[in-house]
Coordinates of C-alpha atoms in Angstrom, one line a residue:
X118 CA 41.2 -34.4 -18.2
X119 CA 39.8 -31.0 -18.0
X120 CA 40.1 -28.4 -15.4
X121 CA 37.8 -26.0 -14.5
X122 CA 39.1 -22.4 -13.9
X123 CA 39.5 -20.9 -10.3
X124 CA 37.4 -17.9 -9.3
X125 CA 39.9 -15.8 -9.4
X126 CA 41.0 -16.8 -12.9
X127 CA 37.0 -16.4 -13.6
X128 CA 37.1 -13.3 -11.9
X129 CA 40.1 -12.0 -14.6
X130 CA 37.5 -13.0 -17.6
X131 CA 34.4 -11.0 -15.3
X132 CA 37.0 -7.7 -15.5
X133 CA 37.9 -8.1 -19.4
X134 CA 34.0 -8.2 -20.2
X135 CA 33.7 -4.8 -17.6
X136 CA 36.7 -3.1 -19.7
X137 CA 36.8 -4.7 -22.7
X138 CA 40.0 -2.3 -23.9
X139 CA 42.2 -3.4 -21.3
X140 CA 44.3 -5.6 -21.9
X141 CA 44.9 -8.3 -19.5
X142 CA 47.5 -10.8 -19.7
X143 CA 47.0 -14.7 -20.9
X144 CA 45.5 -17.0 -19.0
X145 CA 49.0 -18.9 -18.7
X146 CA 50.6 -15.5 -17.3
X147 CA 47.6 -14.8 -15.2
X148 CA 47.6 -18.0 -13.5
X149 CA 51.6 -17.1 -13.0
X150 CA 50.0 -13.7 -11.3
X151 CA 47.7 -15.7 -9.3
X152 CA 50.0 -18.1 -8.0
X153 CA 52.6 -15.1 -6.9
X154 CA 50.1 -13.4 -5.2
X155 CA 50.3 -10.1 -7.1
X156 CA 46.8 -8.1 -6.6
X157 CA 44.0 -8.3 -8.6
X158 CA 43.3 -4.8 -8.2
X159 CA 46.6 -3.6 -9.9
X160 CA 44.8 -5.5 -13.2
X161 CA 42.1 -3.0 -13.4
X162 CA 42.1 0.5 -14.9
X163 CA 40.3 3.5 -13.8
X164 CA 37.3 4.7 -15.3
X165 CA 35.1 8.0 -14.4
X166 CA 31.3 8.1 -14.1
X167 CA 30.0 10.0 -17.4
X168 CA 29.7 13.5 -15.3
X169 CA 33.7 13.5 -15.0
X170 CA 36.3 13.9 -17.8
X171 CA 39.0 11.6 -16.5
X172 CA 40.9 9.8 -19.5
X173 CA 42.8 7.2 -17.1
X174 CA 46.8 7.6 -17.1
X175 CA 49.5 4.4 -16.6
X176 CA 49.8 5.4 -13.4
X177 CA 46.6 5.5 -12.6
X178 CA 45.6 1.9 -14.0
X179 CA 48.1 0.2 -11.9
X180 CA 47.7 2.7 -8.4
X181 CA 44.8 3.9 -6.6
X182 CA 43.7 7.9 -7.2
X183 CA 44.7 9.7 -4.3
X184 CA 41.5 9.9 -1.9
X185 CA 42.5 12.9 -0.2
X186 CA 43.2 15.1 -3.6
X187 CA 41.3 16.8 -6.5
X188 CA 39.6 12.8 -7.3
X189 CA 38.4 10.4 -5.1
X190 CA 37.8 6.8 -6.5
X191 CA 34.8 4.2 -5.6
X192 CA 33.8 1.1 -7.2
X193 CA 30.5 -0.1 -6.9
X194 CA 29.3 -3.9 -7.4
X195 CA 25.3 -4.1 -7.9
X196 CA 22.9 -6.8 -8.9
X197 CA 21.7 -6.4 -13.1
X198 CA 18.5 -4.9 -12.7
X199 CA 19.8 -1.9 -11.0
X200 CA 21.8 -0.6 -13.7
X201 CA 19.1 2.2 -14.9
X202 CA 18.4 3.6 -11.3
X203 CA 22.1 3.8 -10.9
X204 CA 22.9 5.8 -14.1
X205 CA 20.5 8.8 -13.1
X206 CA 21.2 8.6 -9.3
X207 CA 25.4 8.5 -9.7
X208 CA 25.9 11.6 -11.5
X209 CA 23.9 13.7 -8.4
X210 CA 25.8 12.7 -6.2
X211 CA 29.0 13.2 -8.4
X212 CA 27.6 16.7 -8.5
X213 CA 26.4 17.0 -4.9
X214 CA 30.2 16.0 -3.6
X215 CA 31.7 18.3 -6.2
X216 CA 29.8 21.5 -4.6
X217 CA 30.3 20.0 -1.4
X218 CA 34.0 19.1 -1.0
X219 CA 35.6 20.6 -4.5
X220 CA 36.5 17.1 -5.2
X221 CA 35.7 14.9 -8.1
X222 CA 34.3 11.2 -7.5
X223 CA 35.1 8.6 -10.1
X224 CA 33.0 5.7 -10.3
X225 CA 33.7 2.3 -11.3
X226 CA 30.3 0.2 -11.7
X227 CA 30.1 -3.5 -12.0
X228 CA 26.8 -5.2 -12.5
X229 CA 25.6 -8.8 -12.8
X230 CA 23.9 -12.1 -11.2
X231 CA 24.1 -11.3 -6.8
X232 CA 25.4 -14.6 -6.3
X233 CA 28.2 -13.8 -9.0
X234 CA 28.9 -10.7 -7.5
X235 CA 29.3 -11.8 -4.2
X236 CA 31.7 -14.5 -5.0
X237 CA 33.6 -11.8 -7.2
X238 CA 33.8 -9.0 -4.1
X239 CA 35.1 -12.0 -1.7
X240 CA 37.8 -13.3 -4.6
X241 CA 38.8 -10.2 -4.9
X242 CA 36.8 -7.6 -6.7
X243 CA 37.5 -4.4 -4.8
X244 CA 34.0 -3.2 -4.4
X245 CA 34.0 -0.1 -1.6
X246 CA 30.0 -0.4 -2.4
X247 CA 28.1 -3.6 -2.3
X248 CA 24.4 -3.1 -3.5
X249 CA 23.1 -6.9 -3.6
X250 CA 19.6 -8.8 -4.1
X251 CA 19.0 -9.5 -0.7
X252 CA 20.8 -9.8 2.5
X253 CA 21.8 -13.0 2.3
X254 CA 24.4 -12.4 -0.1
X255 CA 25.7 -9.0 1.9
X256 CA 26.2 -11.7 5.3
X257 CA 28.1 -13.7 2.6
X258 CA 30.7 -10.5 2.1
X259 CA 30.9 -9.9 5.8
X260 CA 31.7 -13.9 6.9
X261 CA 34.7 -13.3 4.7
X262 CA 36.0 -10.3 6.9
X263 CA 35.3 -7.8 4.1
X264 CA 32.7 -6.0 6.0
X265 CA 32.0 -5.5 9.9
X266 CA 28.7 -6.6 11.6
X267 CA 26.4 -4.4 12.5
X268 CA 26.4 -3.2 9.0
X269 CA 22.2 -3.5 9.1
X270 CA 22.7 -0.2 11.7
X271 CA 24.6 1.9 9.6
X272 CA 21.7 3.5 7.7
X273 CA 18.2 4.2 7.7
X274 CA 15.1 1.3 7.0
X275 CA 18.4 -1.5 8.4
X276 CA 19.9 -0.9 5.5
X277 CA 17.5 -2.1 2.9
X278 CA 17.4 0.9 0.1
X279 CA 14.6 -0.6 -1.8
X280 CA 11.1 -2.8 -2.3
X281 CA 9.9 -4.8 -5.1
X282 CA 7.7 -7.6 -5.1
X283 CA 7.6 -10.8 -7.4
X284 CA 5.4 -9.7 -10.7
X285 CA 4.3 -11.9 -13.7
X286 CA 4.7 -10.7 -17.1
X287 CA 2.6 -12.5 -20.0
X288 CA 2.7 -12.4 -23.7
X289 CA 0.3 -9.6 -25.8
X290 CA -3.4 -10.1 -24.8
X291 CA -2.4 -12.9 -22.1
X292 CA -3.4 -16.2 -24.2
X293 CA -3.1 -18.5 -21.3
X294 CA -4.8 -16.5 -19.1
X295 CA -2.3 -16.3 -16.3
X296 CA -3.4 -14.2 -13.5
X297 CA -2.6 -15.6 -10.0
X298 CA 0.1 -18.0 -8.7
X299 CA -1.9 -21.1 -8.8
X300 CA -2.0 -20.5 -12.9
X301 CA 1.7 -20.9 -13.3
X302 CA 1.1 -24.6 -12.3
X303 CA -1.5 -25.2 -15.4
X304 CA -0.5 -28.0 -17.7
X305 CA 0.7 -26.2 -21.2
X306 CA 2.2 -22.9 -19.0
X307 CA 5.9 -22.4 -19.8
X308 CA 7.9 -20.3 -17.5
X309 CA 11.3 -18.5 -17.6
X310 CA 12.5 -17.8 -14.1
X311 CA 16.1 -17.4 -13.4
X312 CA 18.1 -19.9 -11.5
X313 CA 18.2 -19.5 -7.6
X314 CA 21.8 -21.0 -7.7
X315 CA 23.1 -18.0 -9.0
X316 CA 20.3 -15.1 -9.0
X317 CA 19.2 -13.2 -6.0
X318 CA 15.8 -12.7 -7.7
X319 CA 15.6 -16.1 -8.9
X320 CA 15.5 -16.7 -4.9
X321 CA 13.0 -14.4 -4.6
X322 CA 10.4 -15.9 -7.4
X323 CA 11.1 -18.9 -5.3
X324 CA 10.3 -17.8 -2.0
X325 CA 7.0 -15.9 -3.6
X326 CA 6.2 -19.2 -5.0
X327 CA 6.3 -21.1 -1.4
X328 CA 4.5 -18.7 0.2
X329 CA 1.7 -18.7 -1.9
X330 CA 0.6 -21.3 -0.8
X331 CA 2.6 -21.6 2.6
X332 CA 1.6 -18.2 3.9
X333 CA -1.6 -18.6 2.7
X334 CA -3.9 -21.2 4.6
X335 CA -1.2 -23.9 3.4
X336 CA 1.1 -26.1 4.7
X337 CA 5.0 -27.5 4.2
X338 CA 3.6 -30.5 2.1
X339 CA 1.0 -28.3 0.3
X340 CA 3.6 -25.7 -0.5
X341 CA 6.4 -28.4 -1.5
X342 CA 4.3 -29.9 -4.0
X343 CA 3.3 -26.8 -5.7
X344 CA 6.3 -25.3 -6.4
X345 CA 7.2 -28.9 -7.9
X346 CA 4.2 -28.5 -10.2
X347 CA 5.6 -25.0 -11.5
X348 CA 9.2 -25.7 -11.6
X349 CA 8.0 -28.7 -14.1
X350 CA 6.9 -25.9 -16.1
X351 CA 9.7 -24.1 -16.3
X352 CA 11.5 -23.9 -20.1
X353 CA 14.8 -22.1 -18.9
X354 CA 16.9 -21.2 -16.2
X355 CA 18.9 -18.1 -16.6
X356 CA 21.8 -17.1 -14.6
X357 CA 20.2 -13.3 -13.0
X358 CA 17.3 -11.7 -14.1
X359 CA 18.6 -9.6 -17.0
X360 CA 18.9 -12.6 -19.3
X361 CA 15.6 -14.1 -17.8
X362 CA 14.1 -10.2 -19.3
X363 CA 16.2 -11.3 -22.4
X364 CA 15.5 -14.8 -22.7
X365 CA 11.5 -14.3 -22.7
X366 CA 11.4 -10.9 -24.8
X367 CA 14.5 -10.9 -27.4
X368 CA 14.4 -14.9 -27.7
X369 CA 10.4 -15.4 -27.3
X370 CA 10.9 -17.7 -24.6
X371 CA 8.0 -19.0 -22.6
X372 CA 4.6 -17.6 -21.6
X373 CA 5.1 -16.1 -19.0
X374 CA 8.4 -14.1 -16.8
X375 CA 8.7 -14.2 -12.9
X376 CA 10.4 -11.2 -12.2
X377 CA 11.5 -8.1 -10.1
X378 CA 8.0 -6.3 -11.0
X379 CA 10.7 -3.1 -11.2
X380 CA 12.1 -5.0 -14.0
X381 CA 9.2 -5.5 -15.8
X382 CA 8.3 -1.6 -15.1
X383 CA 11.5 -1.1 -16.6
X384 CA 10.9 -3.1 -19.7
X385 CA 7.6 -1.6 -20.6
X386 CA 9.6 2.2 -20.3
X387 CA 12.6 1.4 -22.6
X388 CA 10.0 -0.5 -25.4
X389 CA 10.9 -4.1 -25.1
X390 CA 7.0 -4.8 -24.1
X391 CA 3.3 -3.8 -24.4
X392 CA 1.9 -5.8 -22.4
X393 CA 0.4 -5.8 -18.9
X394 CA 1.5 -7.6 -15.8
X395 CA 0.3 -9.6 -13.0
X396 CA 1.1 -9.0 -8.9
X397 CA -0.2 -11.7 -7.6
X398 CA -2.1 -10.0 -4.0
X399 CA 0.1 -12.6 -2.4
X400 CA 3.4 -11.5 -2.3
X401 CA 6.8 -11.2 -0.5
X402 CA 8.8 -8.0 -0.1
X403 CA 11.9 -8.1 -2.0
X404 CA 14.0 -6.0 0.0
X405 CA 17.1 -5.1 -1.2
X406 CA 20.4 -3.8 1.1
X407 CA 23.6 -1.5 0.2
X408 CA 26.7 -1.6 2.7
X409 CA 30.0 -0.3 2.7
X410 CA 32.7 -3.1 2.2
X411 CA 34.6 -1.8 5.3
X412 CA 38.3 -3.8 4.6
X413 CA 38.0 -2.2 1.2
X414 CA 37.2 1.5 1.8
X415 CA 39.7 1.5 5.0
X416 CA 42.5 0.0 2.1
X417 CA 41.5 2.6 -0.6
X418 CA 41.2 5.9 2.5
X419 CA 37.6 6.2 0.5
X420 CA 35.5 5.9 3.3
X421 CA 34.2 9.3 3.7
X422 CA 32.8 9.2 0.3
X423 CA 31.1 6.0 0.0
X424 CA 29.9 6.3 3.4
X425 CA 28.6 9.9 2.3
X426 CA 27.0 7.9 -1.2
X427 CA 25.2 4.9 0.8
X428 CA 23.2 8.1 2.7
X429 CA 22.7 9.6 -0.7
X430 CA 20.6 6.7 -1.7
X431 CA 18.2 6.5 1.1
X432 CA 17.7 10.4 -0.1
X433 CA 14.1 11.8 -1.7
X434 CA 16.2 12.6 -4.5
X435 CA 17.8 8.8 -5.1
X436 CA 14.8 7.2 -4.4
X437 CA 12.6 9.2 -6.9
X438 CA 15.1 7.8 -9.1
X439 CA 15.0 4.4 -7.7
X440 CA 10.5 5.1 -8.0
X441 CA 10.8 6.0 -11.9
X442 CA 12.6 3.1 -12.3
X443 CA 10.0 0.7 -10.8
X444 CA 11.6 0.0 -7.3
X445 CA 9.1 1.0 -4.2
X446 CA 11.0 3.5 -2.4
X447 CA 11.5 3.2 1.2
X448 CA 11.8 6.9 1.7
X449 CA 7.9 7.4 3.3
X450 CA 7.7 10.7 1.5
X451 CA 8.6 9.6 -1.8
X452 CA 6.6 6.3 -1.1
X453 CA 3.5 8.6 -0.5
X454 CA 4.7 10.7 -3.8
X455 CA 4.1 7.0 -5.7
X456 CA 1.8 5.0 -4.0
X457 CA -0.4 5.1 -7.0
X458 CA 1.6 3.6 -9.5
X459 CA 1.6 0.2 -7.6
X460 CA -0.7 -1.7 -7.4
X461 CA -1.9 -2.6 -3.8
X462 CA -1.1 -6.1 -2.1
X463 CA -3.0 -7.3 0.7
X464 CA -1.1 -9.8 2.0
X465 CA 2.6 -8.8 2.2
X466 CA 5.0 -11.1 4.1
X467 CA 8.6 -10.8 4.3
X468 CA 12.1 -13.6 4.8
X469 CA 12.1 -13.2 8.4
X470 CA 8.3 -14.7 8.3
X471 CA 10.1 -17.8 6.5
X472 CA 12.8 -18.1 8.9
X473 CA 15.7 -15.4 8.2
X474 CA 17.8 -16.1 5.4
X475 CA 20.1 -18.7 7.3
X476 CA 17.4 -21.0 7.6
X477 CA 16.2 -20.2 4.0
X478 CA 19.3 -21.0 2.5
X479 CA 19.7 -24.3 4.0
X480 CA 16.2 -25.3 3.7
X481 CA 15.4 -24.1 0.2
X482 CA 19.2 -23.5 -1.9
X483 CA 22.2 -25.4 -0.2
X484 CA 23.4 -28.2 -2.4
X485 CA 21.3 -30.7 -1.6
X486 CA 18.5 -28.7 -0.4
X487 CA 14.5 -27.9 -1.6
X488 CA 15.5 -26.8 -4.8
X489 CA 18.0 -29.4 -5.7
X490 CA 15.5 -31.8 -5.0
X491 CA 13.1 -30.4 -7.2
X492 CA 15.4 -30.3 -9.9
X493 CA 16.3 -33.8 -9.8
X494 CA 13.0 -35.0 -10.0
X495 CA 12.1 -33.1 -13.2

């Protein structure tokens, strides 16, 4: 008989791929660790954002840096795609905190699929920051008791730090001559989209591809059958959208990507492509939240500084960074700054038009729901 491994045992394997020269103990005395209770966070070492010198001591892999002394610690948890923005916008605000206060901030990052990332945060990753896909998973964090409600109020724009919308990405000199939604349904058309199970953008794609037609003159039926007709043309089903990026251009899979269009900016900047992209004029607004994980920073005595980070990234300078990156900023003077380097969509809807994501989520991606259906009928 085999036996699948816990989340928390998956959680120790998530950590030794984040900090790969740790080294944990086996899976026979982790499960003992597990089963005693002993902390998670004791397992993982301390690590400083590339702006700080910090070569991590004993002590300090197995005990928290003291938050009111020369260092202050935070770990954020992200969703893949925002790796980049977060690698230019980190070491200003290391910077900004060390004129500031005097003190040093050491970041930890971790970055991955936002349904992964949620379930690591509420097994037990010690995020002080949660930066997730969409707000769904961020209610997922606070139902746990991680963070208090109201959490939408803390900051400006309820809390969503960026836009994107849904973007198609083709192969050189677009051969199947993909330009709208309704092309992705063509017989011949093969689509990599990541899987909604497990990817916040995957959800997103999906959501873009129902309202295509549902917030467009269409109805439930209309839209239903559709997105069957698409889904039948999809080759592979990635976990987030950083292997969906890697599955269509290192691997040469399908013909076209449904993407973050931030991504496929992204892509285009660092080389991996040369060709154009699609934004469909009918579109949803990707919006994107960040929230303090208040049982977390109240544990760590961090909460001035990741509160003081959070505000950072609704700042002109952070979201510049966020812009040259390919997210629309929500800052209105950046968005102004950049409003020519996006194309223009005229008809812009967002989840609450669906429903909110409660009623997404158990219409479209509980076990048993929309997608599930779909997916057993191809």
């Amino acid at each position: 008989m085999t036996h699948k491994p816990s989340h928390k045992l998956q959680l120790l394997n998530t950590v030794q791929q984040l900090f790969p020269s740790l080294k944990l103990p086996s899976v026979k005395t982790s499960s003992l660790l597990l089963a005693t209770g002993l902390g998670f966070s004791t397992l993982i070492p301390v690590y400083a954002a590339n702006t700080v010198s910090q070569t991590p001591s004993s002590h300090q892999k197995t005990q928290l840096i003291s938050q009111n002394g020369k260092k202050v610690e935070i770990t954020l948890v992200s969703y893949a795609v925002t790796k980049a923005a977060y690698g230019k916008i980190i070491p200003q605000f290391v910077a900004k905190w060390k004129r500031e206060k005097g003190q040093d901030v050491i970041f930890r990052e971790s970055y991955g699929g936002s349904g992964s990332q949620t379930r690591a945060v509420i097994d037990g990753l010690e995020a002080d920051v949660v930066a997730l896909a969409l707000a769904l998973d961020t209610k997922k964090i606070e139902q746990a008791g991680l963070i208090q409600p109201g959490w939408e109020r803390e900051n400006p724009n309820n809390s969503i730090v960026t836009h994107s919308v849904v973007a198609l990405e083709t192969r050189a000199g677009n051969p199947k001559k993909i330009k709208t939604w309704s092309d992705l349904a063509k017989p011949g058309v093969k689509i990599v989209t990541a899987n909604p199970k497990t990817s916040g953008g995957a959800r997103w794609n999906f959501l873009a591809l129902w309202g295509a037609i549902a917030k467009n003159g269409g109805n439930e039926t209309q839209a239903r059958n559709f997105v069957t007709q698409v889904f039948k043309n999809v080759v592979v089903l990635p976990k987030d959208a950083r292997e969906s990026s890697d599955a269509f251009y290192k691997k040469g899979q399908g013909d076209v990507l449904l993407n973050y269009e931030n991504e496929l900016i992204l892509a285009a900047q660092q080389g991996k492509t040369d060709t154009s992209y699609e934004v469909p004029s009918t579109n949803i607004s990707i919006d994107a939240p960040v929230a303090v994980v208040d049982k977390n920073v109240d544990k760590h005595g961090n909460r001035a500084v990741a509160e003081a980070f959070v505000k950072f990234l609704f700042a002109p300078e952070a979201q510049r960074e966020f812009a040259k990156v390919g997210f629309r900023p929500v800052n209105s003077t950046v968005a102004k700054e950049v409003q020519n380097k996006f194309p223009k969509i005229s008809r812009l809807y967002t989840v609450g038009d669906l429903g909110g994501w409660n009623s997404v989520q158990k219409k479209f991606f509980d076990d048993g729901a929309v997608f599930d259906q779909i997916q057993s009928g191809r």
